[in-house]
């Protein structure tokens, strides 16, 4: 069964797409936790970072290199935070690896 992010990548569910290439998609989060809250995910449905494999190294490096480019596209010139929730205890709700890109306000530490 497809994840919600696969359906978005395949155009079956609408989303506000910020960026897309052959490897990944970035969309605005439906329930933003900051003025800018974007989700960057690979088109390959890796369930979560703990289940990524050595063979996924190119995808992971692409995501990490793309995240700052997406932040720049969103105008987050003052800074941004990237977050990956892994597992229920961390708040993961969609089992398709994604990077949260948050910015547009002062972000606090430690996170909740
Ligand atoms: P997680 O909790 O797994 O780290 O993050 C999942 C994120 O996906 C949440 O921030 C949630 O608001 C977002 N989300 C869930 N369903 C949808 C959807 O259908 N469209 C969009 N754009 N975001 C979604």
Short mmCIF file of N, CA and C and ligand atoms in Angstrom, two decimals:
data_model
loop_
_atom_site.label_atom_id
_atom_site.label_comp_id
_atom_site.label_asym_id
_atom_site.label_seq_id
_atom_site.Cartn_x
_atom_site.Cartn_y
_atom_site.Cartn_z
N UNK A 1 0.84 -1.20 0.00
CA UNK A 1 0.00 0.00 0.00
C UNK A 1 0.88 1.26 0.00
N UNK A 2 0.47 2.23 -0.80
CA UNK A 2 1.27 3.46 -0.90
C UNK A 2 1.15 4.30 0.36
N UNK A 3 2.24 4.97 0.73
CA UNK A 3 2.17 5.94 1.82
C UNK A 3 1.55 7.23 1.27
N UNK A 4 1.13 8.07 2.21
CA UNK A 4 0.52 9.34 1.80
C UNK A 4 1.51 10.17 0.98
N UNK A 5 2.79 10.07 1.31
CA UNK A 5 3.78 10.85 0.57
C UNK A 5 4.03 10.27 -0.83
N UNK A 6 3.91 8.94 -0.96
CA UNK A 6 3.99 8.35 -2.30
C UNK A 6 2.82 8.84 -3.15
N UNK A 7 1.64 8.89 -2.53
CA UNK A 7 0.46 9.35 -3.29
C UNK A 7 0.64 10.81 -3.72
N UNK A 8 1.23 11.61 -2.83
CA UNK A 8 1.49 13.01 -3.19
C UNK A 8 2.50 13.08 -4.33
N UNK A 9 3.58 12.29 -4.22
CA UNK A 9 4.62 12.30 -5.26
C UNK A 9 4.03 11.86 -6.61
N UNK A 10 3.04 10.95 -6.56
CA UNK A 10 2.43 10.44 -7.79
C UNK A 10 1.26 11.31 -8.26
N UNK A 11 1.00 12.41 -7.55
CA UNK A 11 -0.06 13.32 -7.97
C UNK A 11 -1.46 12.85 -7.64
N UNK A 12 -1.57 11.82 -6.80
CA UNK A 12 -2.90 11.27 -6.46
C UNK A 12 -3.58 12.07 -5.35
N UNK A 13 -2.76 12.76 -4.55
CA UNK A 13 -3.29 13.62 -3.48
C UNK A 13 -2.65 14.98 -3.68
N UNK A 14 -3.44 16.06 -3.60
CA UNK A 14 -2.86 17.38 -3.83
C UNK A 14 -1.96 17.83 -2.68
N UNK A 15 -0.97 18.61 -3.00
CA UNK A 15 -0.08 19.19 -1.99
C UNK A 15 0.55 20.43 -2.60
N UNK A 16 0.97 21.33 -1.71
CA UNK A 16 1.68 22.52 -2.19
C UNK A 16 3.14 22.13 -2.35
N UNK A 17 3.53 21.88 -3.57
CA UNK A 17 4.90 21.42 -3.85
C UNK A 17 5.83 22.62 -3.93
N UNK A 18 6.93 22.53 -3.17
CA UNK A 18 7.94 23.60 -3.14
C UNK A 18 9.06 23.27 -4.12
N UNK A 19 9.37 21.98 -4.20
CA UNK A 19 10.52 21.54 -5.00
C UNK A 19 10.32 20.07 -5.34
N UNK A 20 10.79 19.67 -6.50
CA UNK A 20 10.69 18.26 -6.89
C UNK A 20 11.82 17.95 -7.88
N UNK A 21 12.45 16.80 -7.70
CA UNK A 21 13.40 16.33 -8.72
C UNK A 21 13.24 14.82 -8.84
N UNK A 22 14.19 14.16 -9.48
CA UNK A 22 14.04 12.72 -9.73
C UNK A 22 14.09 11.89 -8.45
N UNK A 23 14.64 12.46 -7.38
CA UNK A 23 14.90 11.69 -6.17
C UNK A 23 13.98 12.05 -5.01
N UNK A 24 13.52 13.31 -4.98
CA UNK A 24 12.80 13.76 -3.79
C UNK A 24 11.75 14.82 -4.12
N UNK A 25 10.89 15.05 -3.12
CA UNK A 25 9.83 16.05 -3.24
C UNK A 25 9.80 16.86 -1.95
N UNK A 26 9.55 18.15 -2.06
CA UNK A 26 9.36 19.00 -0.87
C UNK A 26 7.98 19.64 -0.96
N UNK A 27 7.21 19.53 0.15
CA UNK A 27 5.85 20.09 0.18
C UNK A 27 5.66 20.88 1.47
N UNK A 28 4.71 21.79 1.45
CA UNK A 28 4.34 22.48 2.68
C UNK A 28 3.56 21.51 3.57
N UNK A 29 3.89 21.50 4.86
CA UNK A 29 3.18 20.65 5.81
C UNK A 29 1.73 21.13 5.94
N UNK A 30 0.81 20.17 6.03
CA UNK A 30 -0.61 20.50 6.13
C UNK A 30 -0.96 21.12 7.50
N UNK A 31 -0.10 20.89 8.49
CA UNK A 31 -0.34 21.38 9.86
C UNK A 31 0.94 22.05 10.36
N UNK A 32 1.25 23.24 9.81
CA UNK A 32 2.56 23.85 10.06
C UNK A 32 2.81 24.21 11.52
N UNK A 33 4.03 23.93 11.96
CA UNK A 33 4.44 24.23 13.33
C UNK A 33 5.33 25.48 13.40
N UNK A 34 5.48 26.15 12.30
CA UNK A 34 6.27 27.38 12.19
C UNK A 34 5.77 28.10 10.95
N UNK A 35 6.07 29.39 10.80
CA UNK A 35 5.60 30.11 9.61
C UNK A 35 5.99 29.39 8.31
N UNK A 36 7.19 28.80 8.29
CA UNK A 36 7.55 27.92 7.18
C UNK A 36 7.79 26.53 7.74
N UNK A 37 7.06 25.56 7.23
CA UNK A 37 7.22 24.16 7.66
C UNK A 37 7.06 23.29 6.41
N UNK A 38 8.19 22.82 5.93
CA UNK A 38 8.23 22.05 4.69
C UNK A 38 8.70 20.63 5.00
N UNK A 39 8.15 19.67 4.28
CA UNK A 39 8.55 18.27 4.41
C UNK A 39 9.29 17.86 3.15
N UNK A 40 10.48 17.33 3.33
CA UNK A 40 11.29 16.87 2.20
C UNK A 40 11.41 15.36 2.30
N UNK A 41 10.96 14.65 1.28
CA UNK A 41 11.00 13.18 1.35
C UNK A 41 11.47 12.59 0.03
N UNK A 42 12.08 11.40 0.11
CA UNK A 42 12.51 10.73 -1.12
C UNK A 42 11.31 10.09 -1.80
N UNK A 43 11.34 9.98 -3.10
CA UNK A 43 10.25 9.27 -3.79
C UNK A 43 10.31 7.78 -3.43
N UNK A 44 11.49 7.25 -3.14
CA UNK A 44 11.60 5.87 -2.66
C UNK A 44 11.02 5.81 -1.24
N UNK A 45 10.09 4.88 -1.00
CA UNK A 45 9.43 4.86 0.32
C UNK A 45 10.26 4.16 1.40
N UNK A 46 11.37 4.76 1.79
CA UNK A 46 12.13 4.27 2.95
C UNK A 46 11.27 4.59 4.18
N UNK A 47 10.92 3.61 5.01
CA UNK A 47 9.96 3.90 6.10
C UNK A 47 10.46 4.94 7.09
N UNK A 48 11.71 4.82 7.48
CA UNK A 48 12.26 5.77 8.48
C UNK A 48 13.78 5.67 8.42
N UNK A 49 14.44 6.68 9.02
CA UNK A 49 15.90 6.75 8.88
C UNK A 49 16.58 5.49 9.44
N UNK A 50 16.01 4.90 10.49
CA UNK A 50 16.63 3.70 11.08
C UNK A 50 16.55 2.50 10.15
N UNK A 51 15.74 2.60 9.11
CA UNK A 51 15.63 1.49 8.17
C UNK A 51 16.29 1.80 6.83
N UNK A 52 16.98 2.92 6.76
CA UNK A 52 17.75 3.21 5.55
C UNK A 52 18.93 2.24 5.49
N UNK A 53 19.32 1.88 4.28
CA UNK A 53 20.39 0.91 4.09
C UNK A 53 21.58 1.57 3.40
N UNK A 54 22.70 0.87 3.43
CA UNK A 54 23.90 1.41 2.77
C UNK A 54 23.58 1.77 1.31
N UNK A 55 22.72 0.98 0.68
CA UNK A 55 22.37 1.23 -0.73
C UNK A 55 21.62 2.55 -0.90
N UNK A 56 21.12 3.11 0.20
CA UNK A 56 20.37 4.38 0.13
C UNK A 56 21.28 5.60 0.34
N UNK A 57 22.58 5.37 0.44
CA UNK A 57 23.50 6.47 0.78
C UNK A 57 23.36 7.66 -0.17
N UNK A 58 23.20 7.38 -1.45
CA UNK A 58 23.10 8.48 -2.42
C UNK A 58 21.81 9.28 -2.20
N UNK A 59 20.73 8.58 -1.89
CA UNK A 59 19.46 9.26 -1.62
C UNK A 59 19.59 10.14 -0.37
N UNK A 60 20.21 9.57 0.68
CA UNK A 60 20.33 10.33 1.93
C UNK A 60 21.21 11.55 1.75
N UNK A 61 22.29 11.39 1.04
CA UNK A 61 23.16 12.56 0.85
C UNK A 61 22.45 13.60 -0.01
N UNK A 62 21.68 13.14 -0.97
CA UNK A 62 20.93 14.08 -1.81
C UNK A 62 19.92 14.86 -0.96
N UNK A 63 19.26 14.16 -0.05
CA UNK A 63 18.28 14.85 0.82
C UNK A 63 18.98 15.91 1.66
N UNK A 64 20.12 15.55 2.24
CA UNK A 64 20.82 16.50 3.11
C UNK A 64 21.33 17.70 2.33
N UNK A 65 21.73 17.48 1.10
CA UNK A 65 22.21 18.59 0.27
C UNK A 65 21.06 19.43 -0.28
N UNK A 66 19.90 18.79 -0.42
CA UNK A 66 18.74 19.50 -0.97
C UNK A 66 18.03 20.33 0.10
N UNK A 67 18.06 19.87 1.35
CA UNK A 67 17.35 20.59 2.42
C UNK A 67 17.75 22.07 2.48
N UNK A 68 19.03 22.42 2.50
CA UNK A 68 19.37 23.85 2.52
C UNK A 68 18.93 24.60 1.26
N UNK A 69 18.90 23.91 0.14
CA UNK A 69 18.44 24.56 -1.10
C UNK A 69 16.95 24.87 -1.00
N UNK A 70 16.18 23.93 -0.40
CA UNK A 70 14.75 24.17 -0.22
C UNK A 70 14.54 25.31 0.77
N UNK A 71 15.35 25.32 1.84
CA UNK A 71 15.26 26.41 2.82
C UNK A 71 15.51 27.75 2.12
N UNK A 72 16.48 27.78 1.25
CA UNK A 72 16.79 29.02 0.51
C UNK A 72 15.63 29.41 -0.39
N UNK A 73 15.06 28.41 -1.08
CA UNK A 73 13.90 28.68 -1.94
C UNK A 73 12.76 29.30 -1.15
N UNK A 74 12.64 28.88 0.13
CA UNK A 74 11.57 29.38 1.00
C UNK A 74 11.94 30.70 1.66
N UNK A 75 13.14 31.21 1.39
CA UNK A 75 13.54 32.50 1.94
C UNK A 75 14.00 32.45 3.38
N UNK A 76 14.40 31.26 3.84
CA UNK A 76 14.83 31.13 5.24
C UNK A 76 16.30 31.53 5.40
N UNK A 77 16.58 32.78 5.07
CA UNK A 77 17.97 33.24 5.06
C UNK A 77 18.53 33.44 6.47
N UNK A 78 17.65 33.60 7.47
CA UNK A 78 18.12 33.82 8.84
C UNK A 78 18.44 32.52 9.56
N UNK A 79 18.09 31.41 8.96
CA UNK A 79 18.35 30.12 9.59
C UNK A 79 17.13 29.23 9.52
N UNK A 80 17.34 27.98 9.84
CA UNK A 80 16.25 27.01 9.78
C UNK A 80 16.68 25.80 10.59
N UNK A 81 15.72 24.94 10.88
CA UNK A 81 16.02 23.70 11.59
C UNK A 81 15.54 22.53 10.75
N UNK A 82 16.32 21.46 10.72
CA UNK A 82 15.84 20.23 10.09
C UNK A 82 15.68 19.17 11.17
N UNK A 83 14.59 18.40 11.04
CA UNK A 83 14.22 17.42 12.06
C UNK A 83 13.78 16.14 11.36
N UNK A 84 14.20 15.01 11.90
CA UNK A 84 13.68 13.71 11.45
C UNK A 84 13.15 12.98 12.68
N UNK A 85 11.86 12.67 12.69
CA UNK A 85 11.27 11.90 13.78
C UNK A 85 11.36 10.42 13.42
N UNK A 86 11.92 9.64 14.32
CA UNK A 86 12.07 8.20 14.07
C UNK A 86 11.38 7.41 15.18
N UNK A 87 10.24 6.80 14.85
CA UNK A 87 9.53 5.99 15.84
C UNK A 87 8.47 6.78 16.57
N UNK A 88 7.52 6.05 17.15
CA UNK A 88 6.37 6.67 17.81
C UNK A 88 6.80 7.61 18.93
N UNK A 89 7.80 7.21 19.71
CA UNK A 89 8.22 8.02 20.86
C UNK A 89 8.78 9.37 20.42
N UNK A 90 9.25 9.43 19.18
CA UNK A 90 9.79 10.69 18.65
C UNK A 90 8.73 11.51 17.93
N UNK A 91 7.52 10.95 17.79
CA UNK A 91 6.44 11.69 17.14
C UNK A 91 6.25 11.36 15.68
N UNK A 92 6.88 10.27 15.22
CA UNK A 92 6.69 9.88 13.81
C UNK A 92 5.25 9.43 13.60
N UNK A 93 4.59 10.02 12.60
CA UNK A 93 3.21 9.63 12.28
C UNK A 93 3.06 9.11 10.86
N UNK A 94 3.97 9.45 9.98
CA UNK A 94 3.91 8.97 8.60
C UNK A 94 5.13 8.09 8.34
N UNK A 95 4.91 6.80 8.08
CA UNK A 95 6.03 5.87 7.92
C UNK A 95 6.67 5.94 6.54
N UNK A 96 7.11 7.12 6.20
CA UNK A 96 7.83 7.36 4.93
C UNK A 96 8.84 8.45 5.28
N UNK A 97 10.12 8.09 5.26
CA UNK A 97 11.18 9.01 5.70
C UNK A 97 10.96 10.43 5.17
N UNK A 98 11.03 11.39 6.07
CA UNK A 98 10.89 12.79 5.66
C UNK A 98 11.68 13.68 6.60
N UNK A 99 12.18 14.75 6.05
CA UNK A 99 12.90 15.76 6.82
C UNK A 99 11.97 16.96 6.98
N UNK A 100 11.73 17.37 8.23
CA UNK A 100 11.00 18.61 8.46
C UNK A 100 12.00 19.76 8.31
N UNK A 101 11.61 20.79 7.59
CA UNK A 101 12.41 22.02 7.47
C UNK A 101 11.56 23.14 8.07
N UNK A 102 12.03 23.68 9.18
CA UNK A 102 11.23 24.66 9.93
C UNK A 102 11.97 25.99 10.02
N UNK A 103 11.22 27.07 9.91
CA UNK A 103 11.84 28.38 10.06
C UNK A 103 10.81 29.48 10.02
N UNK A 104 11.29 30.71 10.08
CA UNK A 104 10.41 31.86 10.03
C UNK A 104 10.04 32.41 11.39
N UNK A 105 10.53 31.78 12.45
CA UNK A 105 10.35 32.30 13.81
C UNK A 105 11.54 31.81 14.63
N UNK A 106 11.70 32.41 15.84
CA UNK A 106 12.73 31.92 16.75
C UNK A 106 12.38 30.50 17.17
N UNK A 107 13.27 29.58 16.97
CA UNK A 107 13.05 28.18 17.35
C UNK A 107 13.76 27.93 18.67
N UNK A 108 13.11 27.23 19.57
CA UNK A 108 13.64 27.04 20.91
C UNK A 108 14.34 25.71 21.07
N UNK A 109 15.17 25.65 22.08
CA UNK A 109 15.92 24.43 22.37
C UNK A 109 15.94 24.21 23.87
N UNK A 110 15.70 23.04 24.41
CA UNK A 110 15.47 21.81 23.65
C UNK A 110 14.06 21.78 23.05
N UNK A 111 13.90 21.02 21.96
CA UNK A 111 12.57 20.89 21.36
C UNK A 111 11.67 20.08 22.28
N UNK A 112 10.39 20.18 22.14
CA UNK A 112 9.45 19.48 23.01
C UNK A 112 9.34 18.00 22.69
P1 LIG B 1 5.96 13.05 11.40
O1 LIG B 1 5.01 13.27 12.55
O2 LIG B 1 5.78 11.66 10.82
O3 LIG B 1 7.40 13.38 11.70
O4 LIG B 1 5.54 14.09 10.29
C1 LIG B 1 4.46 13.89 9.45
C2 LIG B 1 4.02 15.25 8.99
O5 LIG B 1 3.20 15.08 7.83
C3 LIG B 1 3.18 16.02 10.02
O6 LIG B 1 3.83 17.25 10.32
C4 LIG B 1 1.83 16.21 9.32
O7 LIG B 1 1.25 17.46 9.59
C5 LIG B 1 2.20 16.05 7.86
N1 LIG B 1 1.13 15.52 7.04
C6 LIG B 1 0.34 14.44 7.30
N2 LIG B 1 -0.52 14.22 6.30
C7 LIG B 1 -0.28 15.19 5.37
C8 LIG B 1 -0.87 15.48 4.10
O8 LIG B 1 -1.78 14.82 3.61
N3 LIG B 1 -0.36 16.55 3.43
C9 LIG B 1 0.66 17.31 3.94
N4 LIG B 1 1.08 18.33 3.20
N5 LIG B 1 1.24 17.05 5.14
C10 LIG B 1 0.77 16.00 5.84
#
